Short mmCIF file of C-alpha atoms in Angstrom, two decimals:
data_model
loop_
_atom_site.label_atom_id
_atom_site.label_comp_id
_atom_site.label_asym_id
_atom_site.label_seq_id
_atom_site.Cartn_x
_atom_site.Cartn_y
_atom_site.Cartn_z
CA UNK A 1 -5.20 18.76 -24.68
CA UNK A 2 -4.78 21.43 -22.63
CA UNK A 3 -2.03 21.67 -20.41
CA UNK A 4 -2.31 24.03 -18.08
CA UNK A 5 -2.71 22.54 -15.07
CA UNK A 6 -1.84 18.03 -15.58
CA UNK A 7 -2.19 15.34 -13.85
CA UNK A 8 0.60 13.77 -11.97
CA UNK A 9 1.17 10.64 -10.72
CA UNK A 10 4.18 9.95 -8.59
CA UNK A 11 5.78 6.18 -8.93
CA UNK A 12 6.54 3.91 -6.96
CA UNK A 13 9.88 2.39 -6.45
CA UNK A 14 9.41 0.74 -3.27
CA UNK A 15 7.62 -2.41 -3.10
CA UNK A 16 8.23 -5.33 -4.98
CA UNK A 17 4.70 -5.35 -7.49
CA UNK A 18 5.48 -2.03 -7.53
CA UNK A 19 4.90 -2.67 -11.56
CA UNK A 20 1.85 -3.12 -10.70
CA UNK A 21 1.20 -0.77 -8.35
CA UNK A 22 2.49 1.87 -11.20
CA UNK A 23 0.17 0.72 -13.85
CA UNK A 24 -3.22 0.91 -11.81
CA UNK A 25 -2.49 4.46 -10.45
CA UNK A 26 -1.32 4.75 -13.83
CA UNK A 27 -4.25 4.17 -15.24
CA UNK A 28 -6.44 5.93 -12.73
CA UNK A 29 -4.11 8.82 -13.10
CA UNK A 30 -5.38 9.10 -17.74
CA UNK A 31 -8.63 8.49 -17.32
CA UNK A 32 -8.68 11.52 -14.99
CA UNK A 33 -5.94 13.32 -17.25
CA UNK A 34 -8.79 12.81 -19.93
CA UNK A 35 -11.86 14.07 -18.24
CA UNK A 36 -9.88 17.05 -17.13
CA UNK A 37 -8.80 17.59 -21.18
CA UNK A 38 -5.30 18.21 -19.95
CA UNK A 39 -2.02 15.30 -19.57
CA UNK A 40 -1.04 13.24 -17.39
CA UNK A 41 2.72 13.39 -15.84
CA UNK A 42 5.29 10.90 -14.13
CA UNK A 43 7.23 11.65 -11.26
CA UNK A 44 10.60 9.28 -10.27
CA UNK A 45 12.87 9.14 -7.91
CA UNK A 46 15.72 6.52 -7.19
CA UNK A 47 17.88 4.75 -8.97
CA UNK A 48 16.35 2.53 -10.50
CA UNK A 49 15.48 1.76 -15.08
CA UNK A 50 12.62 3.44 -15.50
CA UNK A 51 11.15 1.37 -18.13
CA UNK A 52 10.12 4.64 -21.62
CA UNK A 53 7.54 1.90 -23.30
CA UNK A 54 5.63 1.09 -20.19
CA UNK A 55 4.93 4.42 -19.09
CA UNK A 56 3.90 4.89 -22.23
CA UNK A 57 1.13 2.17 -22.37
CA UNK A 58 -1.15 4.61 -20.11
CA UNK A 59 -0.04 7.81 -21.57
CA UNK A 60 2.45 9.48 -19.88
CA UNK A 61 2.93 12.64 -21.76
CA UNK A 62 5.29 13.95 -19.41
CA UNK A 63 8.14 11.79 -16.70
CA UNK A 64 10.29 14.02 -14.83
CA UNK A 65 13.07 12.47 -13.46
CA UNK A 66 15.08 12.45 -10.62
CA UNK A 67 17.91 9.76 -10.19
CA UNK A 68 20.05 10.07 -7.03
CA UNK A 69 21.93 7.90 -4.23
CA UNK A 70 20.24 9.96 -2.19
CA UNK A 71 17.63 8.12 -2.35
CA UNK A 72 18.60 4.36 -2.15
CA UNK A 73 17.50 4.44 1.39
CA UNK A 74 14.39 5.52 0.58
CA UNK A 75 13.88 7.95 3.43
CA UNK A 76 10.69 9.06 3.48
CA UNK A 77 11.63 13.17 4.90
CA UNK A 78 14.60 13.47 2.59
CA UNK A 79 12.31 12.63 -0.82
CA UNK A 80 9.38 14.67 0.45
CA UNK A 81 11.41 17.40 0.92
CA UNK A 82 12.85 17.67 -2.47
CA UNK A 83 9.86 16.48 -4.09
CA UNK A 84 7.48 19.47 -3.10
CA UNK A 85 10.97 21.49 -4.33
CA UNK A 86 10.94 20.14 -7.75
CA UNK A 87 6.59 20.71 -8.07
CA UNK A 88 6.09 24.00 -6.55
CA UNK A 89 6.91 25.39 -9.79
CA UNK A 90 5.19 22.28 -11.97
CA UNK A 91 1.66 23.50 -13.18
CA UNK A 92 0.19 20.77 -11.01
CA UNK A 93 -3.61 20.20 -10.53
CA UNK A 94 -3.74 16.50 -8.43
CA UNK A 95 -0.73 14.50 -8.07
CA UNK A 96 -1.38 11.17 -7.04
CA UNK A 97 0.26 8.31 -5.08
CA UNK A 98 -0.92 4.75 -4.26
CA UNK A 99 -1.69 3.97 -0.92
CA UNK A 100 1.32 1.73 0.20
CA UNK A 101 3.08 3.02 3.89
CA UNK A 102 5.83 4.94 1.71
CA UNK A 103 3.14 6.56 -0.94
CA UNK A 104 1.12 7.46 2.02
CA UNK A 105 4.67 8.78 4.42
CA UNK A 106 5.45 10.54 1.59
CA UNK A 107 2.66 11.94 0.39
CA UNK A 108 1.63 13.91 4.11
CA UNK A 109 5.34 15.44 4.57
CA UNK A 110 5.03 16.36 1.02
CA UNK A 111 1.83 18.18 1.59
CA UNK A 112 3.31 19.93 4.59
CA UNK A 113 5.68 20.83 2.45
CA UNK A 114 3.88 23.04 0.59
CA UNK A 115 1.47 24.40 2.46
CA UNK A 116 -1.54 22.36 2.32
CA UNK A 117 -3.20 19.30 3.27
CA UNK A 118 -3.00 15.32 1.43
CA UNK A 119 -6.17 13.66 0.95
CA UNK A 120 -5.40 9.84 2.29
CA UNK A 121 -7.06 6.63 1.56
CA UNK A 122 -8.91 7.54 -1.46
CA UNK A 123 -11.70 5.10 -2.77
CA UNK A 124 -12.56 7.21 -5.95
CA UNK A 125 -12.33 10.18 -7.65
CA UNK A 126 -15.20 11.91 -9.15
CA UNK A 127 -14.97 15.06 -11.13
CA UNK A 128 -18.01 17.31 -10.70
CA UNK A 129 -18.26 20.85 -13.14
CA UNK A 130 -14.64 20.50 -13.85
CA UNK A 131 -14.18 20.26 -9.90
CA UNK A 132 -12.09 17.05 -8.18
CA UNK A 133 -13.83 15.45 -5.90
CA UNK A 134 -12.29 12.44 -3.18
CA UNK A 135 -14.52 9.58 -2.25
CA UNK A 136 -13.12 7.87 1.30
CA UNK A 137 -14.37 4.95 2.57
CA UNK A 138 -15.75 5.76 6.67
CA UNK A 139 -17.87 3.99 9.56
CA UNK A 140 -16.19 0.11 8.09
CA UNK A 141 -16.77 1.04 4.86
CA UNK A 142 -20.47 1.26 5.57
CA UNK A 143 -20.96 4.91 3.82
CA UNK A 144 -19.19 6.86 2.25
CA UNK A 145 -17.63 10.39 2.26
CA UNK A 146 -16.50 12.95 -0.18
CA UNK A 147 -14.36 15.36 -0.05
CA UNK A 148 -12.10 18.34 -2.24
CA UNK A 149 -10.28 21.58 -1.72
CA UNK A 150 -11.80 24.98 -1.60
CA UNK A 151 -8.47 26.68 -1.87
CA UNK A 152 -6.34 26.59 -5.27
CA UNK A 153 -3.99 25.03 -4.53
CA UNK A 154 -1.91 21.97 -5.39
CA UNK A 155 -3.97 18.59 -4.96
CA UNK A 156 -2.99 15.37 -3.61
CA UNK A 157 -4.47 12.71 -2.80
CA UNK A 158 -2.88 8.82 -2.16
CA UNK A 159 -5.45 6.06 -3.65
CA UNK A 160 -6.28 3.13 -2.79
CA UNK A 161 -5.61 -0.23 -5.32
CA UNK A 162 -7.63 -2.77 -3.75
CA UNK A 163 -10.56 -2.32 -6.54
CA UNK A 164 -8.33 -0.02 -9.21
CA UNK A 165 -8.12 -1.76 -12.48
CA UNK A 166 -4.98 -1.88 -15.43
CA UNK A 167 -6.04 -0.25 -18.70
CA UNK A 168 -3.35 0.44 -21.10
CA UNK A 169 -4.73 3.10 -23.71
CA UNK A 170 -4.06 3.44 -27.76
CA UNK A 171 -2.85 7.54 -27.32
CA UNK A 172 0.29 7.40 -29.08
CA UNK A 173 1.73 9.64 -26.88
CA UNK A 174 5.19 10.07 -27.53
CA UNK A 175 6.92 10.21 -23.72
CA UNK A 176 9.23 13.47 -23.18
CA UNK A 177 12.11 13.05 -20.34
CA UNK A 178 12.33 15.39 -18.04
CA UNK A 179 15.93 15.08 -16.41
CA UNK A 180 16.07 16.86 -13.24
CA UNK A 181 18.89 18.17 -11.76
CA UNK A 182 19.02 20.47 -8.97
CA UNK A 183 22.24 22.52 -8.83
CA UNK A 184 20.90 23.44 -4.56
CA UNK A 185 20.01 20.03 -3.48
CA UNK A 186 22.58 18.49 -1.97
CA UNK A 187 22.05 15.63 0.90
CA UNK A 188 24.01 18.13 3.61
CA UNK A 189 21.29 21.56 2.78
CA UNK A 190 18.42 18.72 3.84
CA UNK A 191 16.81 20.33 7.10
CA UNK A 192 15.86 16.78 7.22
CA UNK A 193 18.65 13.74 8.50
CA UNK A 194 18.37 10.30 8.29
CA UNK A 195 19.46 8.73 12.31
CA UNK A 196 18.72 5.64 11.86
CA UNK A 197 15.82 3.18 10.12
CA UNK A 198 13.20 1.95 12.43
CA UNK A 199 11.12 -1.06 10.66
CA UNK A 200 7.63 -0.74 12.22
CA UNK A 201 6.52 -3.88 14.52
CA UNK A 202 5.12 -7.02 13.18
CA UNK A 203 3.01 -6.15 16.59
CA UNK A 204 1.79 -3.26 16.07
CA UNK A 205 1.73 -3.28 11.86
CA UNK A 206 -0.93 -2.03 10.23
CA UNK A 207 -2.24 -4.80 9.55
CA UNK A 208 -3.01 -3.46 5.55
CA UNK A 209 0.95 -3.77 4.86
CA UNK A 210 2.29 -7.15 7.13
CA UNK A 211 4.04 -8.71 4.80
CA UNK A 212 3.34 -12.11 7.41
CA UNK A 213 -0.48 -12.84 8.88
CA UNK A 214 -1.78 -15.18 11.21
CA UNK A 215 -5.60 -15.46 10.86
CA UNK A 216 -6.76 -16.52 13.91
CA UNK A 217 -10.71 -18.51 13.21
CA UNK A 218 -12.64 -19.16 16.30
CA UNK A 219 -11.34 -22.26 16.19
CA UNK A 220 -8.81 -20.94 17.62
CA UNK A 221 -10.29 -18.75 19.52
CA UNK A 222 -10.06 -20.71 22.86
CA UNK A 223 -7.37 -19.57 25.68
CA UNK A 224 -5.04 -21.89 25.29
CA UNK A 225 -5.06 -22.46 21.60
CA UNK A 226 -4.84 -18.45 21.27
CA UNK A 227 -1.66 -18.40 23.55
CA UNK A 228 -0.24 -20.39 20.89
CA UNK A 229 -1.03 -18.53 17.68
CA UNK A 230 0.38 -16.06 20.08
CA UNK A 231 3.98 -17.42 20.92
CA UNK A 232 3.63 -18.91 17.05
CA UNK A 233 3.56 -15.15 15.79
CA UNK A 234 6.80 -14.55 17.70
CA UNK A 235 8.28 -16.81 15.94
CA UNK A 236 7.28 -16.24 13.22
CA UNK A 237 7.51 -12.55 13.29
CA UNK A 238 4.41 -12.36 11.36
CA UNK A 239 1.38 -10.07 12.76
CA UNK A 240 -2.53 -11.16 14.20
CA UNK A 241 -5.86 -11.08 11.71
CA UNK A 242 -8.44 -12.62 12.64
CA UNK A 243 -12.35 -12.44 11.45
CA UNK A 244 -16.04 -10.81 12.80
CA UNK A 245 -16.94 -13.27 15.45
CA UNK A 246 -13.61 -13.50 17.83
CA UNK A 247 -14.01 -9.40 16.99
CA UNK A 248 -17.40 -10.33 18.33
CA UNK A 249 -16.39 -11.90 21.75
CA UNK A 250 -13.92 -9.30 22.31
CA UNK A 251 -10.99 -11.51 21.78
CA UNK A 252 -9.07 -9.12 19.17
CA UNK A 253 -9.51 -5.33 18.32
CA UNK A 254 -11.90 -4.73 15.69
CA UNK A 255 -8.22 -3.36 13.95
CA UNK A 256 -6.97 -6.92 13.27
CA UNK A 257 -10.56 -7.90 11.35
CA UNK A 258 -9.80 -8.73 7.37
CA UNK A 259 -12.97 -9.20 5.95
CA UNK A 260 -15.91 -7.50 3.67
CA UNK A 261 -16.02 -4.41 6.58
CA UNK A 262 -12.32 -5.07 7.91
CA UNK A 263 -8.66 -4.96 6.62
CA UNK A 264 -7.83 -5.65 2.90
CA UNK A 265 -4.62 -7.90 3.20
CA UNK A 266 -2.17 -8.52 0.95
CA UNK A 267 0.80 -10.34 3.05
CA UNK A 268 3.23 -12.93 1.37
CA UNK A 269 2.17 -15.50 3.29
CA UNK A 270 -1.20 -15.92 5.52
CA UNK A 271 -1.82 -19.02 8.01
CA UNK A 272 -5.87 -18.93 8.63
CA UNK A 273 -6.00 -21.23 11.88
CA UNK A 274 -9.36 -22.43 12.39
CA UNK A 275 -11.07 -20.25 10.07
CA UNK A 276 -14.05 -21.11 7.98
CA UNK A 277 -14.18 -19.67 5.29
CA UNK A 278 -17.24 -17.13 5.49
CA UNK A 279 -17.45 -14.96 1.67
CA UNK A 280 -17.44 -11.53 4.23
CA UNK A 281 -13.72 -12.98 5.08
CA UNK A 282 -12.45 -14.66 1.50
CA UNK A 283 -12.97 -11.14 0.32
CA UNK A 284 -10.30 -9.53 2.48
CA UNK A 285 -7.16 -12.32 1.41
CA UNK A 286 -7.61 -12.92 -1.52
CA UNK A 287 -4.68 -10.85 -2.51
CA UNK A 288 -3.12 -12.66 -0.38
CA UNK A 289 0.59 -14.70 -2.25
CA UNK A 290 0.44 -17.71 -0.80
CA UNK A 291 -2.48 -18.99 2.10
CA UNK A 292 -2.21 -21.90 4.37
CA UNK A 293 -4.97 -22.63 6.31
CA UNK A 294 -5.74 -25.27 9.67
CA UNK A 295 -8.64 -26.73 10.12
CA UNK A 296 -10.70 -29.71 11.34
CA UNK A 297 -13.40 -30.18 8.82
CA UNK A 298 -12.69 -31.30 5.62
CA UNK A 299 -15.42 -29.87 3.93
CA UNK A 300 -14.59 -26.34 5.14
CA UNK A 301 -14.49 -22.94 2.71
CA UNK A 302 -11.41 -21.46 2.97
CA UNK A 303 -9.98 -24.64 1.24
CA UNK A 304 -11.09 -23.83 -1.97
CA UNK A 305 -8.97 -21.23 -1.88
CA UNK A 306 -5.74 -22.31 -0.34
CA UNK A 307 -2.76 -22.96 -1.63
CA UNK A 308 -1.77 -26.18 0.89
CA UNK A 309 -4.60 -27.33 3.50
CA UNK A 310 -3.87 -29.29 6.46
CA UNK A 311 -6.91 -31.51 7.71
CA UNK A 312 -6.29 -31.42 11.58
CA UNK A 313 -6.67 -30.98 15.43
CA UNK A 314 -5.06 -26.76 16.56
CA UNK A 315 -4.37 -28.44 19.66
CA UNK A 316 -2.32 -31.31 18.61
CA UNK A 317 -0.42 -29.43 15.60
CA UNK A 318 0.31 -26.35 17.07
CA UNK A 319 2.64 -27.33 20.15
CA UNK A 320 4.93 -29.61 16.77
CA UNK A 321 4.67 -27.25 14.75
CA UNK A 322 6.30 -24.73 18.31
CA UNK A 323 9.10 -27.58 19.39
CA UNK A 324 9.91 -28.20 15.15
CA UNK A 325 10.62 -23.72 15.25
CA UNK A 326 12.34 -23.58 17.96
CA UNK A 327 13.79 -26.30 17.37
CA UNK A 328 14.71 -25.29 13.79
CA UNK A 329 16.12 -21.83 14.45
CA UNK A 330 17.94 -23.10 17.54
CA UNK A 331 19.85 -24.56 14.69
CA UNK A 332 20.04 -22.06 12.70
CA UNK A 333 21.51 -19.59 14.58
CA UNK A 334 24.18 -21.96 16.77
CA UNK A 335 27.59 -20.53 16.81
CA UNK A 336 26.54 -17.28 15.93
#
């Protein structure tokens, strides 16, 4: 392979499912490297142990590794500043990040430090005459937008994970590990300084990244039920998502809509209240780790994909559930 300008992947180590994230991004990185007839390299910055054989399975020829306690808090500003310093002299054609909360932030800040731009939230990478075109979905996924770099700069993108596959290679490549020890990178020399870490507010965070979500369907959209669902979300610190009919009624904004023309979510738990389970909505929740559904119709399609389902009236359930949660939380923190 020609290694004049290589494809680079930034390895995630800030998520619980980081192995799956990295496997998907590496698969895509190797596909692009093969098309461009160049090498696939990876960059790792953190304190965890990297599995060499894992990277070889996805055709990575070089690993640029920088282990330092500076990264223990995974500060985006610090990582971005050091990353820009690291990749400046490297033969880099494109640097691919997973479109996670951390990946997006590091990509944008790294591009700024390199005096270039980052193209985020891409759904595909196309190659035409050895030029890379980056595809984004716009207007509720109704149209595609193709973007490309007009100047010869390091290309930085984030890639959505939704439709990416995991495919190991039979390249037989032996991984070369390059340990980085830049002498002038010390925490005191960095222009960025962490004053505090403020975690995202569950009420305002993009539901694509929310850990817990309560889904409000048409069966939970009355004034009384919606008020109780909001109280429940406060108790559980869960974000609120919804379905198209609720958005169409103007009860919740479109950025809260889950489904084919809304957001795709992958929370640890998804509580569906009064949601029937249309194919449009189900397409957006299938990556949820646990789906709990409540509907008074025992034939509601949502039950077919739920881990736990309850057939009952929300008017009776929600007041008791809120009461029990308040009682539990009061006992939990009693005497603290």
